[in-house]
Amino acid sequence: MEKNMAFNAPLKENLANAAINFLAQNQLITEEDFKTLSFEMGYMLQMENEQLEALFKICYSGKKQYFALQNNKLMILKYTDELFNQTVEYMKANHPCLLSDELPETDVQKNRREKNNNILRAQNIVVPERLMTRWDDEKIILKDKVSICKRAIACFFVIQIACDIGNGKYEEGLNALKPYLEQYGVMDQLNSKEKKILDGTYTMQDAIDMDWAYEAYWSLVWSLGLIDDISDASQVCDCQKAIELVTSCKTTEEFIAKCNLRSKEEILDMLDLFFRYHWALNESKAKQGVPVGDLNPSVVLERRRGLEWIVTNVEDWYDLPMPA
């Protein structure tokens, strides 16, 4: 029997990532374009032979690229919006399952969606009422508390070195702070950008990205129960508090001892909220006039990055795909 798969978030994410990789490999998209990416599904259909067919588009920097999936092959199309819409309507007319708008939600997912949409409405941020939560709670396995603690500590010290780059004091910062990475035993926890900061192969963009990593770090220490709330994405984190959380501890073990990892449900609730923030920001780039309240785009992106890292098995959070 045919099935409407448009609400299958993992499949949609896989399609989006495959299309984005195609665009990148063929130099049809730049690093700057990645900040404006949005994904629009036309349809996704599982046929009776269980093969998938799909039509969708990737939008960025005022451009649109159209893709189809047929016979397990992804193809880029020379389409227009008019042809895209005509094809979708044709498929709906010939495959009645595509007319269903019922979301296969659990009660937990429904409550999460409704609660976060209420938060957005209070902030004058608009997303579709039925925008589906992306995670199957039962299948999610959080990273363990020790791993999150070590990631937070490693990130914190490299951020300080990156800040010294902006102040023209890289060598001083490196010499002063690198020993702490060794003292806390987190040299093996560094991600790709952090390694570049330490070995001197960084670009200025790497240094800027590491400066903003304060916000990803803020998500980690929230998940560890060290701060109460991160849902206000209009302001940057409290940098002085961020510093004290680590420097008040002499060892990694002391830091771990004061942390209490939040529940999976709490973390997924917050991640879903930041996914919705990110969706609204991307939509506002594609369509003028979409209300996004007072959201700070960089705060949203980096806090979401930290939360996504916690709920995946990806080690380097700069490898995380984050479509919205």
CSV table of C-alpha atoms in Angstrom, one decimal:
chain,number,residue,atom,x,y,z
A,1,MET,CA,0.0,0.0,0.0
A,2,GLU,CA,1.2,3.5,-0.8
A,3,LYS,CA,2.2,5.8,2.1
A,4,ASN,CA,2.6,9.5,2.5
A,5,MET,CA,6.1,9.9,3.9
A,6,ALA,CA,6.2,13.7,4.1
A,7,PHE,CA,6.0,13.7,7.9
A,8,ASN,CA,9.0,11.3,8.2
A,9,ALA,CA,11.6,13.8,9.6
A,10,PRO,CA,14.7,11.5,9.3
A,11,LEU,CA,14.0,10.7,5.7
A,12,LYS,CA,13.4,14.4,4.9
A,13,GLU,CA,16.7,15.3,6.7
A,14,ASN,CA,18.6,12.6,4.7
A,15,LEU,CA,17.1,14.0,1.4
A,16,ALA,CA,18.1,17.5,2.3
A,17,ASN,CA,21.6,16.6,3.3
A,18,ALA,CA,22.1,14.6,0.1
A,19,ALA,CA,20.9,17.5,-2.0
A,20,ILE,CA,23.1,20.0,-0.1
A,21,ASN,CA,26.1,17.7,-0.5
A,22,PHE,CA,25.4,17.6,-4.3
A,23,LEU,CA,25.3,21.4,-4.5
A,24,ALA,CA,28.5,21.7,-2.5
A,25,GLN,CA,30.4,19.1,-4.5
A,26,ASN,CA,29.3,20.8,-7.8
A,27,GLN,CA,30.2,24.3,-6.4
A,28,LEU,CA,26.6,25.5,-6.7
A,29,ILE,CA,26.6,26.7,-3.1
A,30,THR,CA,29.0,28.7,-1.0
A,31,GLU,CA,29.8,28.8,2.7
A,32,GLU,CA,27.9,32.0,3.0
A,33,ASP,CA,24.8,30.4,1.3
A,34,PHE,CA,24.7,27.8,4.1
A,35,LYS,CA,23.4,30.5,6.5
A,36,THR,CA,20.2,31.0,4.4
A,37,LEU,CA,19.3,27.4,3.6
A,38,SER,CA,15.7,26.3,3.7
A,39,PHE,CA,14.0,23.1,2.5
A,40,GLU,CA,10.5,22.8,1.0
A,41,MET,CA,8.9,19.4,0.5
A,42,GLY,CA,6.6,18.9,-2.5
A,43,TYR,CA,5.8,15.3,-1.8
A,44,MET,CA,7.4,12.1,-0.5
A,45,LEU,CA,5.7,8.9,-1.4
A,46,GLN,CA,6.5,5.2,-0.6
A,47,MET,CA,5.2,3.2,-3.5
A,48,GLU,CA,3.7,-0.3,-3.3
A,49,ASN,CA,7.1,-1.8,-4.1
A,50,GLU,CA,8.5,0.2,-1.1
A,51,GLN,CA,10.6,2.5,-3.2
A,52,LEU,CA,10.5,6.2,-2.5
A,53,GLU,CA,9.6,9.0,-4.8
A,54,ALA,CA,10.0,12.6,-3.8
A,55,LEU,CA,10.0,16.1,-5.2
A,56,PHE,CA,11.5,19.0,-3.1
A,57,LYS,CA,13.5,22.2,-3.4
A,58,ILE,CA,16.4,23.8,-1.6
A,59,CYS,CA,16.4,27.6,-1.3
A,60,TYR,CA,19.3,29.8,-0.5
A,61,SER,CA,20.4,33.4,-1.1
A,62,GLY,CA,17.4,34.1,-3.3
A,63,LYS,CA,18.1,30.9,-5.5
A,64,LYS,CA,16.1,27.7,-5.8
A,65,GLN,CA,17.3,24.3,-6.8
A,66,TYR,CA,14.7,21.6,-7.5
A,67,PHE,CA,15.3,17.9,-6.8
A,68,ALA,CA,13.6,14.6,-7.5
A,69,LEU,CA,14.1,11.1,-6.0
A,70,GLN,CA,13.2,8.3,-8.3
A,71,ASN,CA,14.4,4.7,-8.3
A,72,ASN,CA,16.7,5.5,-5.4
A,73,LYS,CA,18.5,8.1,-7.5
A,74,LEU,CA,18.6,11.8,-6.6
A,75,MET,CA,18.3,14.2,-9.6
A,76,ILE,CA,18.6,17.9,-10.0
A,77,LEU,CA,15.8,19.3,-12.2
A,78,LYS,CA,15.4,22.3,-14.4
A,79,TYR,CA,12.1,23.4,-12.9
A,80,THR,CA,10.2,26.5,-12.1
A,81,ASP,CA,7.9,27.1,-9.1
A,82,GLU,CA,4.9,26.8,-11.5
A,83,LEU,CA,6.0,23.4,-12.7
A,84,PHE,CA,6.9,22.3,-9.2
A,85,ASN,CA,3.4,23.1,-8.0
A,86,GLN,CA,1.7,21.5,-11.0
A,87,THR,CA,3.7,18.3,-10.4
A,88,VAL,CA,2.7,18.2,-6.7
A,89,GLU,CA,-1.0,18.7,-7.6
A,90,TYR,CA,-0.8,16.0,-10.3
A,91,MET,CA,0.7,13.5,-7.8
A,92,LYS,CA,-2.0,14.4,-5.2
A,93,ALA,CA,-4.7,13.8,-7.7
A,94,ASN,CA,-3.3,10.4,-8.6
A,95,HIS,CA,-2.1,9.2,-5.1
A,96,PRO,CA,-4.9,9.9,-2.5
A,97,CYS,CA,-2.6,9.1,0.4
A,98,LEU,CA,-0.8,12.4,-0.3
A,99,LEU,CA,-3.9,14.3,0.6
A,100,SER,CA,-3.7,13.2,4.3
A,101,ASP,CA,-2.5,15.9,6.6
A,102,GLU,CA,-2.5,13.8,9.7
A,103,LEU,CA,0.7,13.9,11.7
A,104,PRO,CA,1.8,10.5,13.2
A,105,GLU,CA,2.6,12.0,16.6
A,106,THR,CA,2.9,10.5,20.0
A,107,ASP,CA,1.2,12.3,22.9
A,108,VAL,CA,4.7,13.4,24.1
A,109,GLN,CA,5.5,14.9,20.7
A,110,LYS,CA,2.1,16.6,20.4
A,111,ASN,CA,2.5,18.2,23.8
A,112,ARG,CA,6.0,19.3,22.9
A,113,ARG,CA,4.8,20.9,19.7
A,114,GLU,CA,1.9,22.7,21.3
A,115,LYS,CA,3.9,23.9,24.3
A,116,ASN,CA,6.7,25.3,22.1
A,117,ASN,CA,4.3,26.9,19.6
A,118,ASN,CA,2.8,28.7,22.6
A,119,ILE,CA,6.2,30.0,23.6
A,120,LEU,CA,6.8,31.2,20.0
A,121,ARG,CA,3.5,33.0,19.8
A,122,ALA,CA,4.3,34.9,23.0
A,123,GLN,CA,7.5,36.1,21.4
A,124,ASN,CA,5.8,37.1,18.1
A,125,ILE,CA,7.5,34.3,16.2
A,126,VAL,CA,5.6,32.5,13.5
A,127,VAL,CA,5.9,28.8,12.5
A,128,PRO,CA,3.3,26.5,11.0
A,129,GLU,CA,1.0,25.2,13.7
A,130,ARG,CA,1.6,21.6,12.5
A,131,LEU,CA,5.4,21.8,12.1
A,132,MET,CA,6.3,18.4,13.2
A,133,THR,CA,8.7,17.6,16.1
A,134,ARG,CA,11.8,15.9,14.5
A,135,TRP,CA,12.8,13.3,17.1
A,136,ASP,CA,11.5,9.9,18.0
A,137,ASP,CA,12.0,10.0,21.8
A,138,GLU,CA,12.3,6.2,22.1
A,139,LYS,CA,15.2,6.0,19.6
A,140,ILE,CA,17.2,8.9,21.0
A,141,ILE,CA,20.2,8.1,23.2
A,142,LEU,CA,21.8,11.0,24.9
A,143,LYS,CA,25.5,11.4,25.3
A,144,ASP,CA,26.6,10.5,28.8
A,145,LYS,CA,27.3,13.1,31.5
A,146,VAL,CA,31.0,12.6,31.5
A,147,SER,CA,31.3,13.1,27.7
A,148,ILE,CA,29.2,16.3,27.9
A,149,CYS,CA,31.3,17.7,30.8
A,150,LYS,CA,34.6,17.1,29.0
A,151,ARG,CA,33.2,18.6,25.8
A,152,ALA,CA,32.1,21.7,27.7
A,153,ILE,CA,35.5,22.1,29.4
A,154,ALA,CA,37.5,21.6,26.2
A,155,CYS,CA,35.3,24.1,24.3
A,156,PHE,CA,35.5,26.6,27.2
A,157,PHE,CA,39.3,26.9,27.2
A,158,VAL,CA,39.7,27.0,23.4
A,159,ILE,CA,37.1,29.8,23.3
A,160,GLN,CA,39.4,31.9,25.6
A,161,ILE,CA,42.3,31.3,23.2
A,162,ALA,CA,40.1,32.3,20.3
A,163,CYS,CA,39.1,35.5,22.1
A,164,ASP,CA,42.8,36.3,22.5
A,165,ILE,CA,43.2,36.1,18.7
A,166,GLY,CA,40.7,38.9,18.3
A,167,ASN,CA,42.7,40.9,20.9
A,168,GLY,CA,46.0,40.3,19.0
A,169,LYS,CA,47.3,38.2,21.9
A,170,TYR,CA,47.2,34.7,20.4
A,171,GLU,CA,50.6,33.5,21.6
A,172,GLU,CA,50.1,34.7,25.1
A,173,GLY,CA,46.6,33.1,25.3
A,174,LEU,CA,47.9,29.8,23.9
A,175,ASN,CA,50.8,29.6,26.3
A,176,ALA,CA,48.6,30.5,29.2
A,177,LEU,CA,45.6,28.3,28.5
A,178,LYS,CA,46.9,25.2,26.7
A,179,PRO,CA,48.3,23.8,29.9
A,180,TYR,CA,44.8,23.8,31.4
A,181,LEU,CA,43.5,21.6,28.6
A,182,GLU,CA,46.2,19.1,29.6
A,183,GLN,CA,45.6,19.6,33.3
A,184,TYR,CA,41.8,18.8,32.9
A,185,GLY,CA,42.6,15.9,30.6
A,186,VAL,CA,40.5,17.1,27.6
A,187,MET,CA,43.1,17.4,24.8
A,188,ASP,CA,41.5,14.3,23.2
A,189,GLN,CA,38.1,16.0,23.2
A,190,LEU,CA,38.9,18.8,20.7
A,191,ASN,CA,36.9,19.1,17.5
A,192,SER,CA,38.1,20.3,14.1
A,193,LYS,CA,38.0,24.1,14.7
A,194,GLU,CA,39.4,23.8,18.2
A,195,LYS,CA,42.4,21.8,16.8
A,196,LYS,CA,43.1,24.6,14.3
A,197,ILE,CA,43.0,27.2,17.0
A,198,LEU,CA,45.6,25.2,19.0
A,199,ASP,CA,47.9,24.3,16.1
A,200,GLY,CA,47.8,27.8,14.5
A,201,THR,CA,46.2,26.7,11.2
A,202,TYR,CA,43.0,28.6,11.9
A,203,THR,CA,41.4,31.2,9.7
A,204,MET,CA,39.8,34.4,11.1
A,205,GLN,CA,36.4,32.8,10.4
A,206,ASP,CA,37.5,29.8,12.6
A,207,ALA,CA,38.3,32.3,15.4
A,208,ILE,CA,34.9,34.0,15.0
A,209,ASP,CA,33.1,30.7,15.0
A,210,MET,CA,34.9,29.7,18.2
A,211,ASP,CA,33.9,33.0,19.8
A,212,TRP,CA,30.3,32.2,19.1
A,213,ALA,CA,30.8,28.6,20.4
A,214,TYR,CA,30.1,30.2,23.8
A,215,GLU,CA,26.5,29.7,22.9
A,216,ALA,CA,26.9,26.0,22.1
A,217,TYR,CA,28.8,25.7,25.4
A,218,TRP,CA,25.8,27.5,27.1
A,219,SER,CA,23.5,24.7,25.9
A,220,LEU,CA,25.9,22.1,27.3
A,221,VAL,CA,26.0,23.6,30.8
A,222,TRP,CA,22.2,24.1,30.7
A,223,SER,CA,21.9,20.4,29.9
A,224,LEU,CA,24.2,19.6,32.9
A,225,GLY,CA,21.9,21.6,35.2
A,226,LEU,CA,24.3,24.4,35.9
A,227,ILE,CA,22.0,27.2,34.6
A,228,ASP,CA,18.3,27.4,34.8
A,229,ASP,CA,17.2,28.4,31.3
A,230,ILE,CA,18.5,29.1,27.8
A,231,SER,CA,15.1,29.6,26.0
A,232,ASP,CA,15.6,33.4,25.6
A,233,ALA,CA,17.5,33.5,22.3
A,234,SER,CA,17.5,37.3,22.0
A,235,GLN,CA,20.6,37.9,24.1
A,236,VAL,CA,24.1,36.3,24.2
A,237,CYS,CA,25.0,34.2,27.2
A,238,ASP,CA,26.4,35.5,30.5
A,239,CYS,CA,30.1,35.2,29.7
A,240,GLN,CA,31.2,35.9,33.3
A,241,LYS,CA,29.0,33.1,34.6
A,242,ALA,CA,30.2,30.8,31.8
A,243,ILE,CA,33.8,31.4,32.9
A,244,GLU,CA,33.1,30.8,36.6
A,245,LEU,CA,31.3,27.5,36.0
A,246,VAL,CA,34.6,25.9,34.9
A,247,THR,CA,37.3,28.0,36.7
A,248,SER,CA,35.6,27.4,40.0
A,249,CYS,CA,36.7,23.7,39.7
A,250,LYS,CA,40.3,22.5,39.9
A,251,THR,CA,39.7,19.2,38.1
A,252,THR,CA,37.4,17.6,35.6
A,253,GLU,CA,36.2,15.3,38.3
A,254,GLU,CA,35.2,18.2,40.5
A,255,PHE,CA,33.3,19.8,37.6
A,256,ILE,CA,31.5,16.4,36.8
A,257,ALA,CA,30.5,16.1,40.5
A,258,LYS,CA,28.5,19.3,40.5
A,259,CYS,CA,26.6,18.5,37.3
A,260,ASN,CA,23.2,16.7,37.1
A,261,LEU,CA,22.2,15.8,33.5
A,262,ARG,CA,18.7,16.8,32.6
A,263,SER,CA,16.2,14.3,31.4
A,264,LYS,CA,15.9,13.3,27.8
A,265,GLU,CA,12.4,14.9,27.6
A,266,GLU,CA,13.7,18.2,28.9
A,267,ILE,CA,16.6,18.3,26.4
A,268,LEU,CA,14.4,17.3,23.5
A,269,ASP,CA,11.8,19.9,24.5
A,270,MET,CA,14.5,22.6,24.4
A,271,LEU,CA,16.0,21.3,21.1
A,272,ASP,CA,12.6,21.3,19.5
A,273,LEU,CA,12.1,25.0,20.6
A,274,PHE,CA,15.5,25.9,19.0
A,275,PHE,CA,14.6,24.0,15.8
A,276,ARG,CA,11.4,26.1,15.6
A,277,TYR,CA,13.4,29.3,16.2
A,278,HIS,CA,15.8,28.2,13.4
A,279,TRP,CA,12.9,27.4,11.1
A,280,ALA,CA,11.4,30.8,11.6
A,281,LEU,CA,14.7,32.6,10.9
A,282,ASN,CA,15.2,30.6,7.7
A,283,GLU,CA,11.7,31.3,6.6
A,284,SER,CA,12.2,35.0,7.2
A,285,LYS,CA,15.1,35.0,4.8
A,286,ALA,CA,13.1,33.3,2.1
A,287,LYS,CA,9.9,35.3,2.6
A,288,GLN,CA,9.9,38.9,3.7
A,289,GLY,CA,7.7,39.9,6.6
A,290,VAL,CA,7.8,36.6,8.5
A,291,PRO,CA,7.8,37.6,12.2
A,292,VAL,CA,10.8,36.4,14.2
A,293,GLY,CA,10.6,38.5,17.3
A,294,ASP,CA,13.9,39.5,18.8
A,295,LEU,CA,15.8,36.3,17.9
A,296,ASN,CA,19.6,36.6,17.5
A,297,PRO,CA,20.4,34.2,14.6
A,298,SER,CA,23.9,33.3,15.8
A,299,VAL,CA,22.6,32.6,19.3
A,300,VAL,CA,19.9,30.3,17.8
A,301,LEU,CA,22.3,28.5,15.6
A,302,GLU,CA,25.0,27.8,18.2
A,303,ARG,CA,22.7,26.8,21.0
A,304,ARG,CA,20.9,24.4,18.6
A,305,ARG,CA,24.3,23.0,17.6
A,306,GLY,CA,25.1,22.2,21.3
A,307,LEU,CA,21.8,20.5,21.8
A,308,GLU,CA,21.9,18.6,18.6
A,309,TRP,CA,25.4,17.3,19.6
A,310,ILE,CA,24.0,15.9,22.8
A,311,VAL,CA,21.3,13.8,21.1
A,312,THR,CA,23.4,12.4,18.2
A,313,ASN,CA,26.4,10.1,17.9
A,314,VAL,CA,28.3,12.7,15.9
A,315,GLU,CA,31.6,13.6,17.7
A,316,ASP,CA,32.5,16.8,15.9
A,317,TRP,CA,29.6,19.2,16.2
A,318,TYR,CA,30.8,21.1,13.1
A,319,ASP,CA,29.9,18.0,11.2
A,320,LEU,CA,26.3,18.1,12.3
A,321,PRO,CA,23.7,18.8,9.5
A,322,MET,CA,21.2,21.4,10.8
A,323,PRO,CA,18.5,21.9,8.2
A,324,ALA,CA,15.4,23.7,9.3
